[in-house]
PDB file of C-alpha atoms in Angstrom:
ATOM      1  CA  MET A   1     206.549 -37.121 394.318  1.00  0.00           C
ATOM      2  CA  GLN A   2     210.026 -36.289 392.979  1.00  0.00           C
ATOM      3  CA  LEU A   3     211.604 -38.833 395.307  1.00  0.00           C
ATOM      4  CA  GLN A   4     209.345 -41.559 393.880  1.00  0.00           C
ATOM      5  CA  LEU A   5     210.337 -40.700 390.284  1.00  0.00           C
ATOM      6  CA  ILE A   6     214.036 -40.730 391.188  1.00  0.00           C
ATOM      7  CA  SER A   7     213.637 -44.089 392.893  1.00  0.00           C
ATOM      8  CA  LEU A   8     211.870 -45.544 389.825  1.00  0.00           C
ATOM      9  CA  VAL A   9     214.631 -44.352 387.482  1.00  0.00           C
ATOM     10  CA  LEU A  10     217.321 -45.859 389.705  1.00  0.00           C
ATOM     11  CA  ILE A  11     215.486 -49.197 389.780  1.00  0.00           C
ATOM     12  CA  CYS A  12     215.273 -49.280 385.935  1.00  0.00           C
ATOM     13  CA  LEU A  13     218.962 -48.473 385.533  1.00  0.00           C
ATOM     14  CA  HIS A  14     219.900 -51.183 387.992  1.00  0.00           C
ATOM     15  CA  SER A  15     217.759 -53.732 386.091  1.00  0.00           C
ATOM     16  CA  MET A  16     219.418 -52.866 382.756  1.00  0.00           C
ATOM     17  CA  GLU A  17     222.865 -53.238 384.246  1.00  0.00           C
ATOM     18  CA  TYR A  18     221.913 -56.629 385.657  1.00  0.00           C
ATOM     19  CA  ILE A  19     220.595 -57.856 382.249  1.00  0.00           C
ATOM     20  CA  ASP A  20     223.769 -56.697 380.445  1.00  0.00           C
ATOM     21  CA  SER A  21     225.966 -58.405 383.006  1.00  0.00           C
ATOM     22  CA  GLN A  22     224.027 -61.665 382.623  1.00  0.00           C
ATOM     23  CA  HIS A  23     224.329 -61.521 378.782  1.00  0.00           C
ATOM     24  CA  ALA A  24     228.068 -60.823 379.005  1.00  0.00           C
ATOM     25  CA  SER A  25     228.429 -63.708 381.440  1.00  0.00           C
ATOM     26  CA  ARG A  26     226.682 -66.100 379.013  1.00  0.00           C
ATOM     27  CA  ILE A  27     228.945 -64.972 376.144  1.00  0.00           C
ATOM     28  CA  ARG A  28     232.049 -65.572 378.319  1.00  0.00           C
ATOM     29  CA  ARG A  29     230.836 -69.056 379.268  1.00  0.00           C
ATOM     30  CA  HIS A  30     230.079 -69.891 375.552  1.00  0.00           C
ATOM     31  CA  ARG A  31     233.542 -68.746 374.511  1.00  0.00           C
ATOM     32  CA  LYS A  32     235.108 -70.946 377.148  1.00  0.00           C
ATOM     33  CA  LEU A  33     233.154 -73.969 375.895  1.00  0.00           C
ATOM     34  CA  HIS A  34     233.538 -73.094 372.153  1.00  0.00           C
ATOM     35  CA  PRO A  35     236.730 -71.136 371.612  1.00  0.00           C
ATOM     36  CA  GLY A  36     236.892 -69.172 368.337  1.00  0.00           C
ATOM     37  CA  VAL A  37     233.098 -69.291 367.724  1.00  0.00           C
ATOM     38  CA  SER A  38     231.335 -65.974 367.092  1.00  0.00           C
ATOM     39  CA  HIS A  39     227.663 -64.968 366.908  1.00  0.00           C
ATOM     40  CA  GLY A  40     228.359 -61.672 365.180  1.00  0.00           C
ATOM     41  CA  CYS A  41     229.000 -63.316 361.765  1.00  0.00           C
ATOM     42  CA  GLN A  42     228.506 -61.899 358.296  1.00  0.00           C
ATOM     43  CA  GLY A  43     227.147 -63.389 355.041  1.00  0.00           C
ATOM     44  CA  GLY A  44     224.208 -65.403 356.390  1.00  0.00           C
ATOM     45  CA  CYS A  45     226.149 -67.339 359.042  1.00  0.00           C
ATOM     46  CA  ALA A  46     224.359 -68.062 362.313  1.00  0.00           C
ATOM     47  CA  THR A  47     227.623 -69.096 364.008  1.00  0.00           C
ATOM     48  CA  CYS A  48     231.166 -68.887 362.700  1.00  0.00           C
ATOM     49  CA  SER A  49     234.837 -69.031 363.609  1.00  0.00           C
ATOM     50  CA  ASP A  50     237.848 -67.100 362.413  1.00  0.00           C
ATOM     51  CA  TYR A  51     239.520 -70.211 361.025  1.00  0.00           C
ATOM     52  CA  ASN A  52     236.633 -72.345 359.680  1.00  0.00           C
ATOM     53  CA  GLY A  53     234.238 -69.618 358.538  1.00  0.00           C
ATOM     54  CA  CYS A  54     230.537 -70.429 358.910  1.00  0.00           C
ATOM     55  CA  LEU A  55     229.651 -73.248 361.289  1.00  0.00           C
ATOM     56  CA  SER A  56     225.857 -72.970 360.910  1.00  0.00           C
ATOM     57  CA  CYS A  57     223.525 -70.941 358.718  1.00  0.00           C
ATOM     58  CA  LYS A  58     220.512 -68.756 359.162  1.00  0.00           C
ATOM     59  CA  PRO A  59     217.108 -70.318 358.269  1.00  0.00           C
ATOM     60  CA  ARG A  60     216.526 -71.322 354.579  1.00  0.00           C
ATOM     61  CA  LEU A  61     220.229 -70.975 353.673  1.00  0.00           C
ATOM     62  CA  PHE A  62     222.402 -73.934 352.662  1.00  0.00           C
ATOM     63  CA  PHE A  63     225.675 -74.779 354.390  1.00  0.00           C
ATOM     64  CA  PHE A  64     228.507 -75.446 351.907  1.00  0.00           C
ATOM     65  CA  LEU A  65     232.163 -76.320 352.468  1.00  0.00           C
ATOM     66  CA  GLU A  66     234.325 -74.300 350.101  1.00  0.00           C
ATOM     67  CA  ARG A  67     237.750 -75.816 349.440  1.00  0.00           C
ATOM     68  CA  ASN A  68     240.766 -73.529 349.248  1.00  0.00           C
ATOM     69  CA  GLY A  69     243.772 -75.779 348.698  1.00  0.00           C
ATOM     70  CA  MET A  70     244.034 -78.048 351.736  1.00  0.00           C
ATOM     71  CA  ARG A  71     241.651 -75.903 353.770  1.00  0.00           C
ATOM     72  CA  GLN A  72     237.838 -76.030 353.834  1.00  0.00           C
ATOM     73  CA  THR A  73     235.821 -72.983 354.785  1.00  0.00           C
ATOM     74  CA  GLY A  74     232.098 -72.990 355.558  1.00  0.00           C
ATOM     75  CA  VAL A  75     229.837 -70.552 353.669  1.00  0.00           C
ATOM     76  CA  CYS A  76     226.046 -70.047 353.650  1.00  0.00           C
ATOM     77  CA  LEU A  77     224.341 -69.834 350.250  1.00  0.00           C
ATOM     78  CA  SER A  78     220.799 -69.222 349.001  1.00  0.00           C
ATOM     79  CA  SER A  79     221.298 -71.980 346.376  1.00  0.00           C
ATOM     80  CA  CYS A  80     223.909 -74.670 345.873  1.00  0.00           C
ATOM     81  CA  PRO A  81     226.640 -74.284 343.198  1.00  0.00           C
ATOM     82  CA  SER A  82     226.819 -76.352 340.007  1.00  0.00           C
ATOM     83  CA  GLY A  83     227.580 -80.004 340.702  1.00  0.00           C
ATOM     84  CA  TYR A  84     225.720 -79.936 344.049  1.00  0.00           C
ATOM     85  CA  TYR A  85     222.103 -80.222 345.164  1.00  0.00           C
ATOM     86  CA  GLY A  86     220.420 -78.926 348.308  1.00  0.00           C
ATOM     87  CA  THR A  87     218.983 -81.123 351.080  1.00  0.00           C
ATOM     88  CA  ARG A  88     216.897 -79.767 353.931  1.00  0.00           C
ATOM     89  CA  SER A  89     216.487 -81.253 357.420  1.00  0.00           C
ATOM     90  CA  PRO A  90     215.426 -79.942 360.841  1.00  0.00           C
ATOM     91  CA  ASP A  91     219.071 -79.799 361.943  1.00  0.00           C
ATOM     92  CA  ILE A  92     220.837 -78.315 358.901  1.00  0.00           C
ATOM     93  CA  ASN A  93     220.343 -77.422 355.250  1.00  0.00           C
ATOM     94  CA  LYS A  94     223.424 -78.438 353.283  1.00  0.00           C
ATOM     95  CA  CYS A  95     224.785 -78.829 349.752  1.00  0.00           C
ATOM     96  CA  THR A  96     225.546 -82.412 348.669  1.00  0.00           C
ATOM     97  CA  LYS A  97     227.751 -83.318 345.699  1.00  0.00           C
ATOM     98  CA  CYS A  98     226.209 -84.902 342.556  1.00  0.00           C
ATOM     99  CA  LYS A  99     227.478 -88.175 341.091  1.00  0.00           C
ATOM    100  CA  ALA A 100     230.868 -88.199 339.395  1.00  0.00           C
ATOM    101  CA  ASP A 101     229.480 -88.188 335.813  1.00  0.00           C
ATOM    102  CA  CYS A 102     226.843 -85.558 336.614  1.00  0.00           C
ATOM    103  CA  ASP A 103     227.546 -81.840 336.098  1.00  0.00           C
ATOM    104  CA  ALA A 104     224.238 -80.631 337.615  1.00  0.00           C
ATOM    105  CA  CYS A 105     221.499 -82.553 339.401  1.00  0.00           C
ATOM    106  CA  PHE A 106     218.104 -82.226 341.068  1.00  0.00           C
ATOM    107  CA  ASN A 107     218.932 -84.911 343.640  1.00  0.00           C
ATOM    108  CA  ARG A 108     221.352 -87.823 343.931  1.00  0.00           C
ATOM    109  CA  ASN A 109     219.434 -90.015 341.476  1.00  0.00           C
ATOM    110  CA  PHE A 110     218.343 -87.417 338.886  1.00  0.00           C
ATOM    111  CA  CYS A 111     220.868 -85.508 336.768  1.00  0.00           C
ATOM    112  CA  THR A 112     219.891 -82.450 334.746  1.00  0.00           C
ATOM    113  CA  ASN A 113     223.205 -81.980 332.924  1.00  0.00           C
ATOM    114  CA  CYS A 114     226.088 -84.397 332.264  1.00  0.00           C
ATOM    115  CA  LYS A 115     229.833 -83.925 332.097  1.00  0.00           C
ATOM    116  CA  ALA A 116     231.694 -84.082 328.782  1.00  0.00           C
ATOM    117  CA  GLY A 117     231.636 -87.535 327.182  1.00  0.00           C
ATOM    118  CA  PHE A 118     228.255 -88.517 328.671  1.00  0.00           C
ATOM    119  CA  TYR A 119     224.695 -88.200 327.331  1.00  0.00           C
ATOM    120  CA  LEU A 120     221.681 -87.385 329.494  1.00  0.00           C
ATOM    121  CA  HIS A 121     218.841 -89.921 329.359  1.00  0.00           C
ATOM    122  CA  MET A 122     215.904 -89.889 331.798  1.00  0.00           C
ATOM    123  CA  GLY A 123     217.941 -88.338 334.601  1.00  0.00           C
ATOM    124  CA  ARG A 124     221.003 -90.572 334.090  1.00  0.00           C
ATOM    125  CA  CYS A 125     224.339 -89.945 332.393  1.00  0.00           C
ATOM    126  CA  LEU A 126     225.315 -92.641 329.862  1.00  0.00           C
ATOM    127  CA  ASP A 127     228.365 -93.048 327.634  1.00  0.00           C
ATOM    128  CA  ILE A 128     226.223 -94.809 324.942  1.00  0.00           C
ATOM    129  CA  CYS A 129     222.557 -94.133 324.213  1.00  0.00           C
ATOM    130  CA  PRO A 130     220.165 -97.123 324.519  1.00  0.00           C
ATOM    131  CA  ASP A 131     218.414 -98.806 321.567  1.00  0.00           C
ATOM    132  CA  GLU A 132     215.967 -96.644 319.588  1.00  0.00           C
ATOM    133  CA  TYR A 133     217.784 -93.508 320.822  1.00  0.00           C
ATOM    134  CA  GLU A 134     220.545 -91.446 319.248  1.00  0.00           C
ATOM    135  CA  PRO A 135     223.014 -88.933 320.745  1.00  0.00           C
ATOM    136  CA  LYS A 136     222.270 -85.255 320.205  1.00  0.00           C
ATOM    137  CA  GLU A 137     225.682 -83.613 320.382  1.00  0.00           C
ATOM    138  CA  GLN A 138     224.398 -80.052 320.720  1.00  0.00           C
ATOM    139  CA  HIS A 139     222.694 -80.714 324.062  1.00  0.00           C
ATOM    140  CA  MET A 140     224.616 -83.903 325.007  1.00  0.00           C
ATOM    141  CA  GLU A 141     221.454 -85.942 325.504  1.00  0.00           C
ATOM    142  CA  CYS A 142     219.778 -89.037 324.056  1.00  0.00           C
ATOM    143  CA  THR A 143     216.723 -88.396 321.874  1.00  0.00           C
ATOM    144  CA  ALA A 144     214.319 -90.870 320.299  1.00  0.00           C
ATOM    145  CA  ILE A 145     215.160 -91.912 316.735  1.00  0.00           C
ATOM    146  CA  VAL A 146     212.639 -90.551 314.216  1.00  0.00           C
ATOM    147  CA  HIS A 147     211.898 -92.625 311.109  1.00  0.00           C
ATOM    148  CA  CYS A 148     210.570 -91.175 307.881  1.00  0.00           C
ATOM    149  CA  GLU A 149     206.829 -91.258 307.348  1.00  0.00           C
ATOM    150  CA  VAL A 150     205.083 -90.605 304.025  1.00  0.00           C
ATOM    151  CA  GLY A 151     201.443 -90.238 303.040  1.00  0.00           C
ATOM    152  CA  GLU A 152     199.323 -92.011 300.453  1.00  0.00           C
ATOM    153  CA  TRP A 153     200.006 -91.790 296.710  1.00  0.00           C
ATOM    154  CA  SER A 154     198.042 -89.220 294.756  1.00  0.00           C
ATOM    155  CA  GLN A 155     196.070 -90.119 291.616  1.00  0.00           C
ATOM    156  CA  TRP A 156     198.038 -90.579 288.400  1.00  0.00           C
ATOM    157  CA  SER A 157     198.338 -87.362 286.420  1.00  0.00           C
ATOM    158  CA  PRO A 158     196.943 -87.104 282.884  1.00  0.00           C
ATOM    159  CA  CYS A 159     199.155 -88.659 280.228  1.00  0.00           C
ATOM    160  CA  SER A 160     201.447 -85.975 278.819  1.00  0.00           C
ATOM    161  CA  LYS A 161     204.600 -85.469 276.824  1.00  0.00           C
ATOM    162  CA  ARG A 162     206.879 -82.470 277.211  1.00  0.00           C
ATOM    163  CA  GLY A 163     204.163 -80.564 278.999  1.00  0.00           C
ATOM    164  CA  LYS A 164     201.506 -81.303 276.369  1.00  0.00           C
ATOM    165  CA  THR A 165     198.425 -83.488 276.638  1.00  0.00           C
ATOM    166  CA  CYS A 166     197.868 -83.676 272.870  1.00  0.00           C
ATOM    167  CA  GLY A 167     199.779 -84.336 269.661  1.00  0.00           C
ATOM    168  CA  PHE A 168     201.282 -87.662 270.775  1.00  0.00           C
ATOM    169  CA  LYS A 169     200.380 -91.294 271.235  1.00  0.00           C
ATOM    170  CA  ARG A 170     202.866 -92.419 273.915  1.00  0.00           C
ATOM    171  CA  GLY A 171     203.821 -90.271 276.899  1.00  0.00           C
ATOM    172  CA  GLU A 172     204.282 -90.346 280.657  1.00  0.00           C
ATOM    173  CA  GLU A 173     202.088 -89.972 283.702  1.00  0.00           C
ATOM    174  CA  SER A 174     203.215 -89.318 287.293  1.00  0.00           C
ATOM    175  CA  ARG A 175     202.025 -89.350 290.883  1.00  0.00           C
ATOM    176  CA  THR A 176     203.393 -87.984 294.166  1.00  0.00           C
ATOM    177  CA  ARG A 177     203.074 -88.419 297.915  1.00  0.00           C
ATOM    178  CA  GLU A 178     203.837 -86.072 300.796  1.00  0.00           C
ATOM    179  CA  THR A 179     206.575 -86.470 303.417  1.00  0.00           C
ATOM    180  CA  LEU A 180     204.733 -86.383 306.747  1.00  0.00           C
ATOM    181  CA  ARG A 181     207.773 -86.781 309.026  1.00  0.00           C
ATOM    182  CA  VAL A 182     211.411 -85.995 308.257  1.00  0.00           C
ATOM    183  CA  PRO A 183     213.807 -88.668 309.648  1.00  0.00           C
ATOM    184  CA  SER A 184     216.495 -87.952 312.223  1.00  0.00           C
ATOM    185  CA  ALA A 185     220.180 -88.686 311.617  1.00  0.00           C
ATOM    186  CA  SER A 186     219.854 -92.399 312.512  1.00  0.00           C
ATOM    187  CA  GLY A 187     216.277 -92.858 311.282  1.00  0.00           C
ATOM    188  CA  ASP A 188     215.084 -94.748 308.193  1.00  0.00           C
ATOM    189  CA  THR A 189     215.388 -92.619 305.065  1.00  0.00           C
ATOM    190  CA  CYS A 190     212.338 -91.652 303.046  1.00  0.00           C
ATOM    191  CA  PRO A 191     211.247 -93.786 300.076  1.00  0.00           C
ATOM    192  CA  ALA A 192     210.568 -92.217 296.695  1.00  0.00           C
ATOM    193  CA  THR A 193     207.924 -89.511 296.800  1.00  0.00           C
ATOM    194  CA  LYS A 194     207.469 -89.298 293.003  1.00  0.00           C
ATOM    195  CA  GLU A 195     206.856 -92.006 290.395  1.00  0.00           C
ATOM    196  CA  LYS A 196     206.570 -91.990 286.604  1.00  0.00           C
ATOM    197  CA  ARG A 197     205.356 -94.602 284.149  1.00  0.00           C
ATOM    198  CA  LYS A 198     204.787 -94.887 280.408  1.00  0.00           C
ATOM    199  CA  CYS A 199     201.298 -94.373 279.073  1.00  0.00           C
ATOM    200  CA  ALA A 200     199.553 -94.533 275.683  1.00  0.00           C
ATOM    201  CA  VAL A 201     196.559 -92.524 274.476  1.00  0.00           C
ATOM    202  CA  GLN A 202     194.683 -92.081 271.241  1.00  0.00           C
ATOM    203  CA  ARG A 203     196.563 -89.464 269.327  1.00  0.00           C
ATOM    204  CA  ARG A 204     194.751 -86.217 268.582  1.00  0.00           C
ATOM    205  CA  ARG A 205     195.844 -82.900 267.181  1.00  0.00           C
ATOM    206  CA  CYS A 206     196.344 -79.972 269.549  1.00  0.00           C
ATOM    207  CA  ARG A 207     193.883 -77.114 269.428  1.00  0.00           C
ATOM    208  CA  LYS A 208     194.989 -73.524 269.759  1.00  0.00           C
ATOM    209  CA  GLY A 209     195.846 -72.585 273.358  1.00  0.00           C
ATOM    210  CA  GLU A 210     195.668 -76.206 274.506  1.00  0.00           C
ATOM    211  CA  ARG A 211     199.371 -76.644 275.125  1.00  0.00           C
ATOM    212  CA  LYS A 212     200.203 -76.611 278.789  1.00  0.00           C
ATOM    213  CA  GLU A 213     203.367 -74.544 278.429  1.00  0.00           C
ATOM    214  CA  GLY A 214     202.272 -72.398 275.523  1.00  0.00           C
ATOM    215  CA  SER A 215     203.023 -69.110 277.268  1.00  0.00           C
ATOM    216  CA  GLU A 216     206.481 -70.323 278.270  1.00  0.00           C
ATOM    217  CA  ARG A 217     207.228 -71.479 274.744  1.00  0.00           C
ATOM    218  CA  LYS A 218     206.456 -68.002 273.386  1.00  0.00           C
ATOM    219  CA  ARG A 219     209.138 -66.526 275.638  1.00  0.00           C
ATOM    220  CA  ARG A 220     211.817 -68.989 274.446  1.00  0.00           C
ATOM    221  CA  PRO A 221     214.326 -67.958 271.742  1.00  0.00           C
ATOM    222  CA  ASN A 222     213.104 -68.328 268.165  1.00  0.00           C
ATOM    223  CA  LYS A 223     215.811 -70.843 267.345  1.00  0.00           C
ATOM    224  CA  GLU A 224     214.715 -73.108 270.176  1.00  0.00           C
ATOM    225  CA  ASN A 225     211.059 -72.751 269.188  1.00  0.00           C
ATOM    226  CA  LYS A 226     211.902 -73.523 265.580  1.00  0.00           C
ATOM    227  CA  GLU A 227     213.869 -76.635 266.487  1.00  0.00           C
ATOM    228  CA  GLU A 228     211.113 -77.831 268.788  1.00  0.00           C
ATOM    229  CA  ASN A 229     208.431 -77.189 266.151  1.00  0.00           C
ATOM    230  CA  GLN A 230     210.442 -79.071 263.537  1.00  0.00           C
ATOM    231  CA  GLU A 231     210.897 -81.968 265.937  1.00  0.00           C
ATOM    232  CA  SER A 232     207.182 -81.933 266.743  1.00  0.00           C
ATOM    233  CA  ARG A 233     206.209 -81.896 263.054  1.00  0.00           C
ATOM    234  CA  GLN A 234     208.658 -84.706 262.315  1.00  0.00           C
ATOM    235  CA  GLU A 235     207.184 -86.731 265.152  1.00  0.00           C
ATOM    236  CA  GLU A 236     203.676 -86.122 263.818  1.00  0.00           C
ATOM    237  CA  ARG A 237     204.755 -87.180 260.320  1.00  0.00           C
ATOM    238  CA  ASP A 238     206.370 -90.337 261.709  1.00  0.00           C
ATOM    239  CA  THR A 239     203.204 -91.118 263.632  1.00  0.00           C
ATOM    240  CA  ASP A 240     201.051 -90.505 260.519  1.00  0.00           C
ATOM    241  CA  ASN A 241     203.301 -92.709 258.406  1.00  0.00           C
ATOM    242  CA  ARG A 242     203.203 -95.431 261.030  1.00  0.00           C
ATOM    243  CA  GLU A 243     199.424 -95.329 261.253  1.00  0.00           C
ATOM    244  CA  GLU A 244     199.079 -95.216 257.445  1.00  0.00           C
ATOM    245  CA  SER A 245     201.393 -98.228 257.114  1.00  0.00           C
ATOM    246  CA  GLU A 246     199.408-100.109 259.728  1.00  0.00           C
ATOM    247  CA  ASN A 247     196.142 -99.303 257.933  1.00  0.00           C
ATOM    248  CA  LYS A 248     197.588-100.451 254.593  1.00  0.00           C
ATOM    249  CA  ASN A 249     198.769-103.693 256.180  1.00  0.00           C
ATOM    250  CA  LYS A 250     195.337-104.307 257.640  1.00  0.00           C
ATOM    251  CA  THR A 251     193.618-103.557 254.319  1.00  0.00           C
ATOM    252  CA  GLU A 252     196.018-105.837 252.412  1.00  0.00           C
ATOM    253  CA  HIS A 253     195.490-108.592 255.008  1.00  0.00           C
ATOM    254  CA  ARG A 254     191.690-108.376 254.644  1.00  0.00           C
ATOM    255  CA  ARG A 255     191.946-108.402 250.821  1.00  0.00           C
ATOM    256  CA  ARG A 256     194.140-111.493 250.808  1.00  0.00           C
ATOM    257  CA  LYS A 257     191.885-113.222 253.284  1.00  0.00           C
ATOM    258  CA  ALA A 258     188.871-112.498 251.060  1.00  0.00           C
ATOM    259  CA  GLN A 259     190.736-113.781 247.964  1.00  0.00           C
ATOM    260  CA  ASN A 260     191.695-117.006 249.740  1.00  0.00           C
ATOM    261  CA  LYS A 261     188.120-117.539 250.839  1.00  0.00           C
ATOM    262  CA  GLN A 262     186.844-116.964 247.296  1.00  0.00           C
ATOM    263  CA  HIS A 263     189.472-119.338 245.869  1.00  0.00           C
ATOM    264  CA  VAL A 264     188.452-122.090 248.303  1.00  0.00           C
ATOM    265  CA  SER A 265     184.774-121.562 247.431  1.00  0.00           C
ATOM    266  CA  THR A 266     185.514-121.764 243.637  1.00  0.00           C
ATOM    267  CA  ALA A 267     187.587-124.918 244.073  1.00  0.00           C
ATOM    268  CA  GLY A 268     184.746-126.572 245.947  1.00  0.00           C
ATOM    269  CA  SER A 269     182.211-125.758 243.258  1.00  0.00           C
ATOM    270  CA  THR A 270     184.488-127.190 240.569  1.00  0.00           C
ATOM    271  CA  ALA A 271     184.949-130.428 242.474  1.00  0.00           C
ATOM    272  CA  HIS A 272     181.151-130.992 242.626  1.00  0.00           C
TER     273      HIS A 272
END
């Protein structure tokens, strides 16, 4: 029984030595065919050399040639550096350079960031933005021009004068409209959003507490209130005088018209 165990152990040891010798023989043959190539590489390399660095990469890594002066050294990266994009194929995954005006790209025909002096527009780098677009310097891209947009006019406000809706005959009324969209730098500016026009109403005296800014007027200095009250009273007197003069003129006109009519009637009777 012991002899059988010893024989089995010797057979296993002999097999292991044979496998190691075959592996060493393959390595020696590979080195003769590919001098300087190593399979014990670091940093994700599948094969490498002392002079050229990585020659091939492990699965899912990208092969990239790093330039150091006149020399290029192969490295294996999980993602490509800025200015390059990754391409995958059954043979090799590699980093390919973007176009000259492109600082970062998704593929050869689609940039995601442009170099200085160029503006990004739909995956391309342009020195001038196309029509209906304007350059946005902060992000170096072309954005659509936005024109101002306003809403409909509101109704005209009640006729007023200096915040009051009474105590006058001629005043102003106003209306407004809302800005719906603010224009961009190159967009059409907004038209007027507030309008005023003259208005006339039948004059009536103000009742107590009817003034729109009554509370504000109470807080004003006495001198200002006094001057405003004097101006208001003078305006009322002028309006009264104007209306009284107009009424007198109308009365005088009617009286003269009646006298002329009576004179014509008397002259006709005398002629008969």
